[in-house]
Short mmCIF file of N, CA and C in Angstrom, two decimals:
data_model
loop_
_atom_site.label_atom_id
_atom_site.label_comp_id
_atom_site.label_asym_id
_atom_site.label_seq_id
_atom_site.Cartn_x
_atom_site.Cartn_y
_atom_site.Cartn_z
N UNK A 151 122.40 100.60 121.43
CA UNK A 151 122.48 101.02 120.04
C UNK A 151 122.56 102.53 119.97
N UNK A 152 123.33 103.18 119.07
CA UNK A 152 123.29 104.21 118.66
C UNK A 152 122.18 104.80 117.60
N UNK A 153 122.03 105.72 117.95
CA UNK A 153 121.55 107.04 117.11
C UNK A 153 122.06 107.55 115.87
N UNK A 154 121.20 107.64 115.38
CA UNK A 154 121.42 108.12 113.80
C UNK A 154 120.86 109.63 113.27
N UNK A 155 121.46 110.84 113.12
CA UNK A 155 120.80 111.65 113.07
C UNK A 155 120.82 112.27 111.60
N UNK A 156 119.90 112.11 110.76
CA UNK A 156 119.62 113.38 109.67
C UNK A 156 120.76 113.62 108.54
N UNK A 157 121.31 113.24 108.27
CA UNK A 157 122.72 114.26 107.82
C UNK A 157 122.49 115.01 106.72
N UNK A 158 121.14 115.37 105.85
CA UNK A 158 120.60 116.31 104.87
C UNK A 158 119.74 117.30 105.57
N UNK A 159 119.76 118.26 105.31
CA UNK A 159 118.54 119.29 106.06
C UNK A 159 117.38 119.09 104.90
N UNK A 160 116.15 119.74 104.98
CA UNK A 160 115.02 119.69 104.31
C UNK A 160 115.62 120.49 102.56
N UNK A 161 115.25 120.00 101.79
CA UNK A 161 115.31 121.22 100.62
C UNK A 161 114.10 121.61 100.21
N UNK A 162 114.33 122.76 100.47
CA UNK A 162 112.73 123.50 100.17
C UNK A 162 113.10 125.32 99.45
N UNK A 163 113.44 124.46 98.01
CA UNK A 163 112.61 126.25 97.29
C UNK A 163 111.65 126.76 98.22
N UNK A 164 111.50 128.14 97.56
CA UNK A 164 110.39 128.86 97.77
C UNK A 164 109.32 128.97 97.10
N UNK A 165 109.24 128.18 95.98
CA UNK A 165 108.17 127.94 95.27
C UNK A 165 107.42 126.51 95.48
N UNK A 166 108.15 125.78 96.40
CA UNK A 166 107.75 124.75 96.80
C UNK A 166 106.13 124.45 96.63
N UNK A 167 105.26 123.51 95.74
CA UNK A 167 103.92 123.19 95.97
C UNK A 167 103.97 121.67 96.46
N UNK A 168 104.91 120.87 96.03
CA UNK A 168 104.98 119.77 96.57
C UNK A 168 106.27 119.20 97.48
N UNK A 169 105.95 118.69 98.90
CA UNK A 169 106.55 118.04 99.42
C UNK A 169 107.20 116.35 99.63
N UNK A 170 108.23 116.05 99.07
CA UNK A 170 108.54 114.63 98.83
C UNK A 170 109.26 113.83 99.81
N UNK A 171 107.99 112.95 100.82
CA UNK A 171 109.27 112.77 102.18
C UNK A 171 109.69 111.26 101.85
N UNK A 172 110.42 110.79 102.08
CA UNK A 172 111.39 109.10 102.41
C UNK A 172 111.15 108.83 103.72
N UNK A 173 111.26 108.55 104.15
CA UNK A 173 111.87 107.46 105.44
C UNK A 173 112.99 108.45 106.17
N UNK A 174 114.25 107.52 105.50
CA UNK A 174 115.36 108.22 105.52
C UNK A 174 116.85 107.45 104.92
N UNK A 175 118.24 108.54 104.52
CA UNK A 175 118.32 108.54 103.73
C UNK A 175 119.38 107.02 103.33
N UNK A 176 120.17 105.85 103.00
CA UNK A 176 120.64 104.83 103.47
C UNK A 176 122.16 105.36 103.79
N UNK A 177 122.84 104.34 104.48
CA UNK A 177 124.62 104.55 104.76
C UNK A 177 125.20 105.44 103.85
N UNK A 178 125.93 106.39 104.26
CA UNK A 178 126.64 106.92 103.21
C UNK A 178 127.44 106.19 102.37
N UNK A 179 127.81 105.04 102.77
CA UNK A 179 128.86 104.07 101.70
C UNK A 179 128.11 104.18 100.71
N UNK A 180 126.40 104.17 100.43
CA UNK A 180 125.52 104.22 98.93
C UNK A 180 125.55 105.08 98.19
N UNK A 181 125.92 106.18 98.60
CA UNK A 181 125.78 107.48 98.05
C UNK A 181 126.71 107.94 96.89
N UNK A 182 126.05 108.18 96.04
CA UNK A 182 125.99 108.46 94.90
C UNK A 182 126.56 110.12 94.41
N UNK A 183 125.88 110.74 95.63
CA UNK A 183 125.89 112.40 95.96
C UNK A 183 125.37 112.65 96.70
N UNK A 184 125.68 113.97 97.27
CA UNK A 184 125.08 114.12 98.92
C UNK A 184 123.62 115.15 98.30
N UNK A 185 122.54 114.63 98.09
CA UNK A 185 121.53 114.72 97.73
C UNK A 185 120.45 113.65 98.28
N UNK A 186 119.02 114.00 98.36
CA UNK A 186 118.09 113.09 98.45
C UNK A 186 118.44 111.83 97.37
N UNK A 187 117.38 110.64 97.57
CA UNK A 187 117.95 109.59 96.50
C UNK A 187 118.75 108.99 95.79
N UNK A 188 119.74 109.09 96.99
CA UNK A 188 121.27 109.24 96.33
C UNK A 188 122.03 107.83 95.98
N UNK A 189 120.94 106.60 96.29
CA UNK A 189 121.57 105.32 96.08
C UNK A 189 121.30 105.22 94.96
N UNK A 190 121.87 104.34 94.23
CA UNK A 190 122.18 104.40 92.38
C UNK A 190 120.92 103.35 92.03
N UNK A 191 120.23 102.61 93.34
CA UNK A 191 119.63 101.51 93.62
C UNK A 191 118.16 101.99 93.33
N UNK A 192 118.34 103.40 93.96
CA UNK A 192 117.19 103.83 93.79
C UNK A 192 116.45 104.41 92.39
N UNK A 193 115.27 104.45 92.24
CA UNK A 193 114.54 104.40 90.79
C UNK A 193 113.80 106.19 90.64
N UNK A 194 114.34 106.94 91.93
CA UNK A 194 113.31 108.28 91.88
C UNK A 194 113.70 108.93 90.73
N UNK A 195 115.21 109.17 90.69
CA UNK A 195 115.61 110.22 89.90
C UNK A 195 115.05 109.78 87.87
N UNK A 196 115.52 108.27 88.36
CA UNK A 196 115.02 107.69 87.08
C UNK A 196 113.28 108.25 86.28
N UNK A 197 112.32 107.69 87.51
CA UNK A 197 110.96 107.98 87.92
C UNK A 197 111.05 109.50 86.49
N UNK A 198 111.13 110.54 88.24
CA UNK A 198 111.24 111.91 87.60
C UNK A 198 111.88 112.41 86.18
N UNK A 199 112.79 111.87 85.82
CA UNK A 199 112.87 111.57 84.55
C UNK A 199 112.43 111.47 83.20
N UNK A 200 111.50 110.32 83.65
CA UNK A 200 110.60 109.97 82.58
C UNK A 200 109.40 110.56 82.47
N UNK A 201 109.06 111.03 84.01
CA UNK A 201 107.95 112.13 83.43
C UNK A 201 108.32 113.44 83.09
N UNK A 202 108.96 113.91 83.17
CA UNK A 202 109.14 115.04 83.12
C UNK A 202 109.76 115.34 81.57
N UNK A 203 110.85 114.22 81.05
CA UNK A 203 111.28 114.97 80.33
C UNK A 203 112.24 113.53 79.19
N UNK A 204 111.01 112.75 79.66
CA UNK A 204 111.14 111.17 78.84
C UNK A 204 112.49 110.95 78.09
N UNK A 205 113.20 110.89 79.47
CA UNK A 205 114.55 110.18 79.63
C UNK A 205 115.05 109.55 80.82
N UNK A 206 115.84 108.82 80.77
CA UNK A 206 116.41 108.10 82.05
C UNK A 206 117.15 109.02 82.83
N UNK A 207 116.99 109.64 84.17
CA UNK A 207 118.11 110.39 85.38
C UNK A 207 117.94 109.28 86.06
N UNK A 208 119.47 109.31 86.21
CA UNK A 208 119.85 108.90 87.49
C UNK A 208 120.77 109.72 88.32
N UNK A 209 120.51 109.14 89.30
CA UNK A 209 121.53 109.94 90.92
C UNK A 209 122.87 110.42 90.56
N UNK A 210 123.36 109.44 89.80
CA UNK A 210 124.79 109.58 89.35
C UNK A 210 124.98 110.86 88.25
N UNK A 211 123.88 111.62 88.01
CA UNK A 211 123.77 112.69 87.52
C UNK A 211 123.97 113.97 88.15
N UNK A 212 123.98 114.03 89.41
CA UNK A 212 124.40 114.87 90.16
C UNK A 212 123.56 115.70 91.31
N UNK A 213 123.97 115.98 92.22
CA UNK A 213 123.40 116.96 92.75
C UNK A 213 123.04 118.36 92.34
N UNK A 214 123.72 119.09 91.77
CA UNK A 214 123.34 120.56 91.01
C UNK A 214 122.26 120.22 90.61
N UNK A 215 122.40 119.49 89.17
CA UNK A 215 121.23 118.97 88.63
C UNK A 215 119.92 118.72 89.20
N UNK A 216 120.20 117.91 90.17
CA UNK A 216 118.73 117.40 91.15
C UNK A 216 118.19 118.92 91.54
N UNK A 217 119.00 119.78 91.89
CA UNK A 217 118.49 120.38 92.68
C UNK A 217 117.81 121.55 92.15
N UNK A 218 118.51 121.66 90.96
CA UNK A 218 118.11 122.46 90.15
C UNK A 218 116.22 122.09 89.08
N UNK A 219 116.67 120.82 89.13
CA UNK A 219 115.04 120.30 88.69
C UNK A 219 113.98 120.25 90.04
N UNK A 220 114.45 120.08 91.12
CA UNK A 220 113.10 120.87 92.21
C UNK A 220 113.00 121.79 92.21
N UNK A 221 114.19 122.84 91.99
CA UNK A 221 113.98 124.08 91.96
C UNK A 221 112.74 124.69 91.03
N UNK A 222 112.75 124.04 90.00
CA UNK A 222 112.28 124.61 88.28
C UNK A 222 110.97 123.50 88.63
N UNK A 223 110.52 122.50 89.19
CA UNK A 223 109.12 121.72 89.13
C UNK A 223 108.27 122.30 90.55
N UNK A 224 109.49 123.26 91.50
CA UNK A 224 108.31 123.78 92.40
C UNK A 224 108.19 122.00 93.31
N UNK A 225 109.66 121.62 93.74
CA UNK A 225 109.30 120.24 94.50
C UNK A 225 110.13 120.16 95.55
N UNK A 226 109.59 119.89 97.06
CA UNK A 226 110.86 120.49 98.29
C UNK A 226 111.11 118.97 98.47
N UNK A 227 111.73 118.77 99.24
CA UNK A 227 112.57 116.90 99.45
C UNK A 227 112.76 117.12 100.81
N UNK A 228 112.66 115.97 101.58
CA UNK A 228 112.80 115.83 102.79
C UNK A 228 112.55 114.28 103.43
N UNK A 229 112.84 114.00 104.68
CA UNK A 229 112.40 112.97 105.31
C UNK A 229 111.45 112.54 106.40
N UNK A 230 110.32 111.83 106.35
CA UNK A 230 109.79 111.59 107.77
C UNK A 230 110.55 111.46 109.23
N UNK A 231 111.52 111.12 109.01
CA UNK A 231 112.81 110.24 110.54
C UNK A 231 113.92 111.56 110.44
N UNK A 232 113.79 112.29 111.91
CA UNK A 232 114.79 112.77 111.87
C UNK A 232 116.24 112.08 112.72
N UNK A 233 115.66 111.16 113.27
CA UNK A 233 116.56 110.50 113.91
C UNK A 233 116.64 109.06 113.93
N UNK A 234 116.94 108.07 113.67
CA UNK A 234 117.10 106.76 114.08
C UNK A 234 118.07 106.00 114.50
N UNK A 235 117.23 104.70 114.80
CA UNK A 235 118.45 103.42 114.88
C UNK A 235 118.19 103.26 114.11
N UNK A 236 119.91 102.25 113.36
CA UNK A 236 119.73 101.50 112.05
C UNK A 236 119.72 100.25 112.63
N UNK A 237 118.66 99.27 112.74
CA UNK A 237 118.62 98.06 113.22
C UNK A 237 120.01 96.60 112.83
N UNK A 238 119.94 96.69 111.32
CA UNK A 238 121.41 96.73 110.53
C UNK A 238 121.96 97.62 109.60
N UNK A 239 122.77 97.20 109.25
CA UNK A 239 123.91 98.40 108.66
C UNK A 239 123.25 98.57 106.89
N UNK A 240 122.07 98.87 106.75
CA UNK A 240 121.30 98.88 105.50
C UNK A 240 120.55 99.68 105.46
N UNK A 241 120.00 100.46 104.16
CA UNK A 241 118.58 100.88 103.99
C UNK A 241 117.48 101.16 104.05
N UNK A 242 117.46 99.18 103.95
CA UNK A 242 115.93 98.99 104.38
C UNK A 242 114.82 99.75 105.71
N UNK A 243 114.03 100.20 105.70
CA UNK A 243 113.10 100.67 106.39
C UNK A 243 112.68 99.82 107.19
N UNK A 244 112.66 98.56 106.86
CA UNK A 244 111.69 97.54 108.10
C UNK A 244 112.71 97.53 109.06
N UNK A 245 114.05 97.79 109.14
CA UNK A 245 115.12 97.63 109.78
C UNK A 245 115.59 99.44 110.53
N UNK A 246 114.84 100.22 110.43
CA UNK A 246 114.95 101.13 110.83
C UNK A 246 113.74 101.65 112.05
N UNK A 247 114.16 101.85 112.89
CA UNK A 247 113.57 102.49 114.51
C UNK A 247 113.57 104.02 114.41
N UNK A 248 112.32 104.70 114.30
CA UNK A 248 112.13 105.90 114.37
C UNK A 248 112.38 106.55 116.07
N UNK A 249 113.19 107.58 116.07
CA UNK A 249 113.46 107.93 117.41
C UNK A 249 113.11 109.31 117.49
N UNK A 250 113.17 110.26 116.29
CA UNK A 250 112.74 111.65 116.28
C UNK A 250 111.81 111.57 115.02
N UNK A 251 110.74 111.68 114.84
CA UNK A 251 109.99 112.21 113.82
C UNK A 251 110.22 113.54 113.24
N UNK A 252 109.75 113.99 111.84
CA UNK A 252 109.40 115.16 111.40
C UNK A 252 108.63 116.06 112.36
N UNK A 253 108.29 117.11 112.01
CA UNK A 253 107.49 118.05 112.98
C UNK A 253 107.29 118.86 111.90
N UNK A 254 105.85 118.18 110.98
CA UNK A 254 105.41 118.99 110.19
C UNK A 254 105.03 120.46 109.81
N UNK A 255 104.27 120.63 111.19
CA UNK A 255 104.55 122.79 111.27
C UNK A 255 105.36 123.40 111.04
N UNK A 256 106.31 122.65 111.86
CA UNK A 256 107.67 123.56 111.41
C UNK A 256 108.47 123.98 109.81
N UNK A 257 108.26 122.33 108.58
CA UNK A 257 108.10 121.80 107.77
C UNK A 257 107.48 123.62 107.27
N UNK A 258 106.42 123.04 107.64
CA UNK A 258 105.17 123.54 106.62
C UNK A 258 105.58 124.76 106.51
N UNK A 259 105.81 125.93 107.73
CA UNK A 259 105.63 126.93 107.84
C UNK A 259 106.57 127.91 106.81
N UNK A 260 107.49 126.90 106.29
CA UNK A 260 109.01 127.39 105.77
C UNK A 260 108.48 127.08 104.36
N UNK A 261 107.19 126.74 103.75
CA UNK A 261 106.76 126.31 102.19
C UNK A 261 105.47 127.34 102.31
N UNK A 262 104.74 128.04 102.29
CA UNK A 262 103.54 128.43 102.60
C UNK A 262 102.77 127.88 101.19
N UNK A 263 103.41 127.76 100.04
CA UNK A 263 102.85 127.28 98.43
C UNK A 263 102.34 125.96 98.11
N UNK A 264 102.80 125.04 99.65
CA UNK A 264 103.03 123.89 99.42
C UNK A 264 101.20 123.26 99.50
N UNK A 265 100.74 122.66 98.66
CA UNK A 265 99.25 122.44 98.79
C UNK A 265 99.73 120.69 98.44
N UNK A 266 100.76 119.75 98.85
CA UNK A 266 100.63 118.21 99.02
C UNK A 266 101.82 117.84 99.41
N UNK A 267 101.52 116.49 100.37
CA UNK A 267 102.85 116.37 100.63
C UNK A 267 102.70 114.59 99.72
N UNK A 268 103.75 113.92 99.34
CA UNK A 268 103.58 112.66 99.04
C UNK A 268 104.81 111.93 99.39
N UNK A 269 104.28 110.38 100.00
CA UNK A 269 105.38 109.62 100.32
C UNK A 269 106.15 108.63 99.86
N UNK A 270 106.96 108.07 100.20
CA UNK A 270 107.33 107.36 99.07
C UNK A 270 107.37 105.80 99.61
N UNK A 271 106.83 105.57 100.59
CA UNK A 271 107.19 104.26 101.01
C UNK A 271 106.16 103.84 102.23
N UNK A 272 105.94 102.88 102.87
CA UNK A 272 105.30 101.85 103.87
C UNK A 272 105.37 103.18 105.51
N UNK A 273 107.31 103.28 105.69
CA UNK A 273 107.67 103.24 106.98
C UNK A 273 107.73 104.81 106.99
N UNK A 274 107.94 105.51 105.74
CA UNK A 274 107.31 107.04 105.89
C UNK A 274 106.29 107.55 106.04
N UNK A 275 104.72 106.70 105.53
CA UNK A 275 103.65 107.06 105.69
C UNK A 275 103.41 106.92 107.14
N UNK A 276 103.63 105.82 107.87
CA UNK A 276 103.54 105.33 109.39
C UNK A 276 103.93 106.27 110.19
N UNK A 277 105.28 107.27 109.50
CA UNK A 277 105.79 108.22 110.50
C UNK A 277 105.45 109.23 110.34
N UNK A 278 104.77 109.80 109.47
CA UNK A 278 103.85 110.84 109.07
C UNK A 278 102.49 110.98 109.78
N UNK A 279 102.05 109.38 109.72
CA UNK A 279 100.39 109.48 110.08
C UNK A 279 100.66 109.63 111.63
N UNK A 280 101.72 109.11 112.11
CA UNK A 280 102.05 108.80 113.79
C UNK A 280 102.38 111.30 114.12
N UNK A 281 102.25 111.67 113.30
CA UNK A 281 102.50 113.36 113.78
C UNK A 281 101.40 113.56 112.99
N UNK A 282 100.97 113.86 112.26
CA UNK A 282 99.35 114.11 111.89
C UNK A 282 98.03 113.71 112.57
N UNK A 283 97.60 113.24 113.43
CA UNK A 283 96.60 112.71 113.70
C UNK A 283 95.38 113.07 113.08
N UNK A 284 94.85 111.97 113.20
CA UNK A 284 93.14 111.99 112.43
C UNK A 284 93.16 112.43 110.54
N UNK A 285 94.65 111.47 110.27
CA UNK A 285 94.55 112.13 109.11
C UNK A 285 94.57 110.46 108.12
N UNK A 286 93.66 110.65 107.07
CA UNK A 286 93.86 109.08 106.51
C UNK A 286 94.47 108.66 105.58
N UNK A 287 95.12 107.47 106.02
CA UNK A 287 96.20 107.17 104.99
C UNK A 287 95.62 106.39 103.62
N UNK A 288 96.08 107.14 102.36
CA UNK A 288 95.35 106.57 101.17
C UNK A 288 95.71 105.65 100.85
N UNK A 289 95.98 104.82 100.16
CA UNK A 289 96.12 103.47 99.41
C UNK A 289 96.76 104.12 98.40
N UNK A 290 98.48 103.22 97.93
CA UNK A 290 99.28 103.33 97.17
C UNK A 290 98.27 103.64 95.35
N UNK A 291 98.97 104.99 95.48
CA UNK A 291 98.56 105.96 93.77
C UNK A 291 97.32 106.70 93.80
N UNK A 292 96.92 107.14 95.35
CA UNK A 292 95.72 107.66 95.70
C UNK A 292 95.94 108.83 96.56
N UNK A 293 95.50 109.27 96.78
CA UNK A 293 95.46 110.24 97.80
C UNK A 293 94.42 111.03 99.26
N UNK A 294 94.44 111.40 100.08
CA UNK A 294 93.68 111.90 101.04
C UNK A 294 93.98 113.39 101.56
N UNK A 295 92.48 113.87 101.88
CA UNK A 295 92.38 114.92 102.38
C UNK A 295 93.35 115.37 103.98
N UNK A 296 93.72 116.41 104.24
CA UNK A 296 93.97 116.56 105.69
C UNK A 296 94.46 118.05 105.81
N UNK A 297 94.32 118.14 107.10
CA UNK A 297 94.31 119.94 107.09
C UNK A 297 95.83 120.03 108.16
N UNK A 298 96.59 120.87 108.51
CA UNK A 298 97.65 121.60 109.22
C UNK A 298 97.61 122.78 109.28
N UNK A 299 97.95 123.48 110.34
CA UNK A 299 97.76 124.62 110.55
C UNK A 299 97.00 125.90 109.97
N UNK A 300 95.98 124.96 109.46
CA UNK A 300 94.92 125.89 109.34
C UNK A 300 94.61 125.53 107.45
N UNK A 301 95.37 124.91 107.04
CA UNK A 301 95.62 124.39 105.53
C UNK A 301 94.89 123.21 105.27
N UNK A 302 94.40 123.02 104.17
CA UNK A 302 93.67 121.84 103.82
C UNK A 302 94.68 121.73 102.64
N UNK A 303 95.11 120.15 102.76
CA UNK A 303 96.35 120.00 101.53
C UNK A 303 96.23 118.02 101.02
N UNK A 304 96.28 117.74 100.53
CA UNK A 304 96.51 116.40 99.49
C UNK A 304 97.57 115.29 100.34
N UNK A 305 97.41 114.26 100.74
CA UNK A 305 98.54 113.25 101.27
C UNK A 305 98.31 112.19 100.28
N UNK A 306 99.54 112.37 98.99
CA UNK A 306 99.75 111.02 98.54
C UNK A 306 100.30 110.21 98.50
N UNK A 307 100.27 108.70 98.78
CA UNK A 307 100.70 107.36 98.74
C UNK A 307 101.34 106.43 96.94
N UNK A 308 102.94 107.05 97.35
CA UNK A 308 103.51 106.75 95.67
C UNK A 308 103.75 105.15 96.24
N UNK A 309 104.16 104.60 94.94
CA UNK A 309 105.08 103.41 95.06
C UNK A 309 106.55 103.25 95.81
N UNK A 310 106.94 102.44 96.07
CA UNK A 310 108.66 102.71 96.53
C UNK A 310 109.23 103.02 95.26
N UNK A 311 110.26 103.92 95.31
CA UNK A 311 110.73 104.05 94.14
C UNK A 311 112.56 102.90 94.46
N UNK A 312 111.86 102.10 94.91
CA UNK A 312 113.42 101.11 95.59
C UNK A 312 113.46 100.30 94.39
N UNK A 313 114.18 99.74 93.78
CA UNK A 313 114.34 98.52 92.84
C UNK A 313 113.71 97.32 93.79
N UNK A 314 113.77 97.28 95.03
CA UNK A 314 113.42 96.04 95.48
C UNK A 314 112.06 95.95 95.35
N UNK A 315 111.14 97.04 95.26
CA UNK A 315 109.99 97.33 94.90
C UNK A 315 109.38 96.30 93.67
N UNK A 316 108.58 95.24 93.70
CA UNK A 316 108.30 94.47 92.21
C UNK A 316 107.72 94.94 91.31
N UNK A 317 107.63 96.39 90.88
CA UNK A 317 106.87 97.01 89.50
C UNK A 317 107.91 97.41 88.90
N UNK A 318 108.00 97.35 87.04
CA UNK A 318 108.27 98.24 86.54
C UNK A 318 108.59 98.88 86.76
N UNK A 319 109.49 99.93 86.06
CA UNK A 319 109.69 101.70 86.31
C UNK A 319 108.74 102.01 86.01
N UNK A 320 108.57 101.82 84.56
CA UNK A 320 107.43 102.06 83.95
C UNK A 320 105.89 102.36 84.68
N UNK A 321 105.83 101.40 85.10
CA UNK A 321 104.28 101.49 85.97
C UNK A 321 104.71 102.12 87.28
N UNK A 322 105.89 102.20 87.95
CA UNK A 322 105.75 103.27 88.98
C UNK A 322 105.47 105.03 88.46
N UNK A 323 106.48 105.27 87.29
CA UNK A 323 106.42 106.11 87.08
C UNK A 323 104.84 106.67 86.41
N UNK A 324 104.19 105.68 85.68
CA UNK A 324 102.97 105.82 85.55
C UNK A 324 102.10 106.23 86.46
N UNK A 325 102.42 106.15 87.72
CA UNK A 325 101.50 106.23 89.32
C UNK A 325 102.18 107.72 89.45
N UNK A 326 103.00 107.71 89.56
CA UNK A 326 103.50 109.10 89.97
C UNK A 326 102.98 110.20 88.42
N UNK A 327 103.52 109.82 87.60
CA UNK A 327 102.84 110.31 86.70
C UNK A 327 101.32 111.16 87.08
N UNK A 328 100.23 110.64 87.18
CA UNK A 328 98.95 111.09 88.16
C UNK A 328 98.90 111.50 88.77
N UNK A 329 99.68 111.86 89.74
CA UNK A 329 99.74 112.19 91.25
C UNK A 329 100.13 114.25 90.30
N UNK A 330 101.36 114.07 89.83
CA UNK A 330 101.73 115.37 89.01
C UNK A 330 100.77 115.78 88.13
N UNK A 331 100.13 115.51 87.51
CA UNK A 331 99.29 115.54 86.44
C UNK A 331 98.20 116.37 87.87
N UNK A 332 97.31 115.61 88.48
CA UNK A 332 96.05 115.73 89.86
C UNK A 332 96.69 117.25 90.12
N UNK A 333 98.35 117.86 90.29
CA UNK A 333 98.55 118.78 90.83
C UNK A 333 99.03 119.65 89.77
N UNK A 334 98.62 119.78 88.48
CA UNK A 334 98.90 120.58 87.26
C UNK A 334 100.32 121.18 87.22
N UNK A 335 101.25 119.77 87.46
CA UNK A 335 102.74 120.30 87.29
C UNK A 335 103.31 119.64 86.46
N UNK A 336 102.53 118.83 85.72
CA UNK A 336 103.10 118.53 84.11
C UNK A 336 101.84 118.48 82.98
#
């Protein structure tokens, strides 16, 4: 099997306080725009949306746009997997083989503002906690303590923002909702 490597680099303003990692990102055939969350499938942009500014975004809204609202909420985007197999030709995470992890220092060192990182799914937290050690994983709409390079910072556990996910928008975005609110960015 082949290797799969990355094809987005990290986006990280410089005002960065929060870090938003995935997994990683699906086939380009999904893509919507060459941006994070870029499957039309997906519910983030929607999510962010409604808190922020109680309307529906979606992906199909653009990249400028996206990028321009992390820019202005102080939110960097990135992925746990810098490398994988795609087990099949899909999305899904249970079907994905981590081969290069993140390397959070490196991450970190390029945000110094950044005081949380939050994940968005099962197979990102796994690849996070697998380069963090001794750090505990919270329970989905919660969060935990953990320190890096010398930083004591917030690890929170969102909902999937996947449609295959069985909640509401509504009640995902309600979870995330808190998580922003806990970090006085709405």
């Amino acid at each position: 099997m082949t290797t799969e490597l990355h094809p987005l680099g990290f986006f990280l303003p410089e005002n960065t306080r929060l870090l938003m990692l995935g997994s990683f990102p699906p086939p380009r055939a999904r893509w919507s725009m060459d941006f994070y969350y870029p499957n039309i499938q997906n519910d983030m942009w929607r999510i962010l949306g409604l808190i922020f500014y109680c309307l529906l975004y979606t992906s199909d809204a653009g990249e400028e746009k996206a990028k321009a609202f992390c820019r202005e909420k102080g939110i960097g985007i990135g992925d746990t997997a810098m490398e994988v197999i795609r087990l099949k030709a899909n999305a899904s995470d249970k079907f994905l083989e981590v081969v290069r992890p993140i390397d959070p220092e490196k991450v970190l060192s390029q945000i110094p503002e950044c005081v949380a990182i939050v994940v968005t799914g099962q197979k990102a937290m796994d690849t996070l906690l697998s380069v963090l050690p001794g750090t505990e994983e919270p329970k989905v709409g919660f969060s935990s303590e953990f320190s890096c390079m010398g930083r004591t910072m917030r690890l929170f556990r969102m909902p999937s923002s996947s449609r295959a996910y069985p909640r509401p928008l509504e009640e995902k975005a309600a979870v995330y909702r808190g998580m922003f609110e806990t970090l006085g960015m709405v």
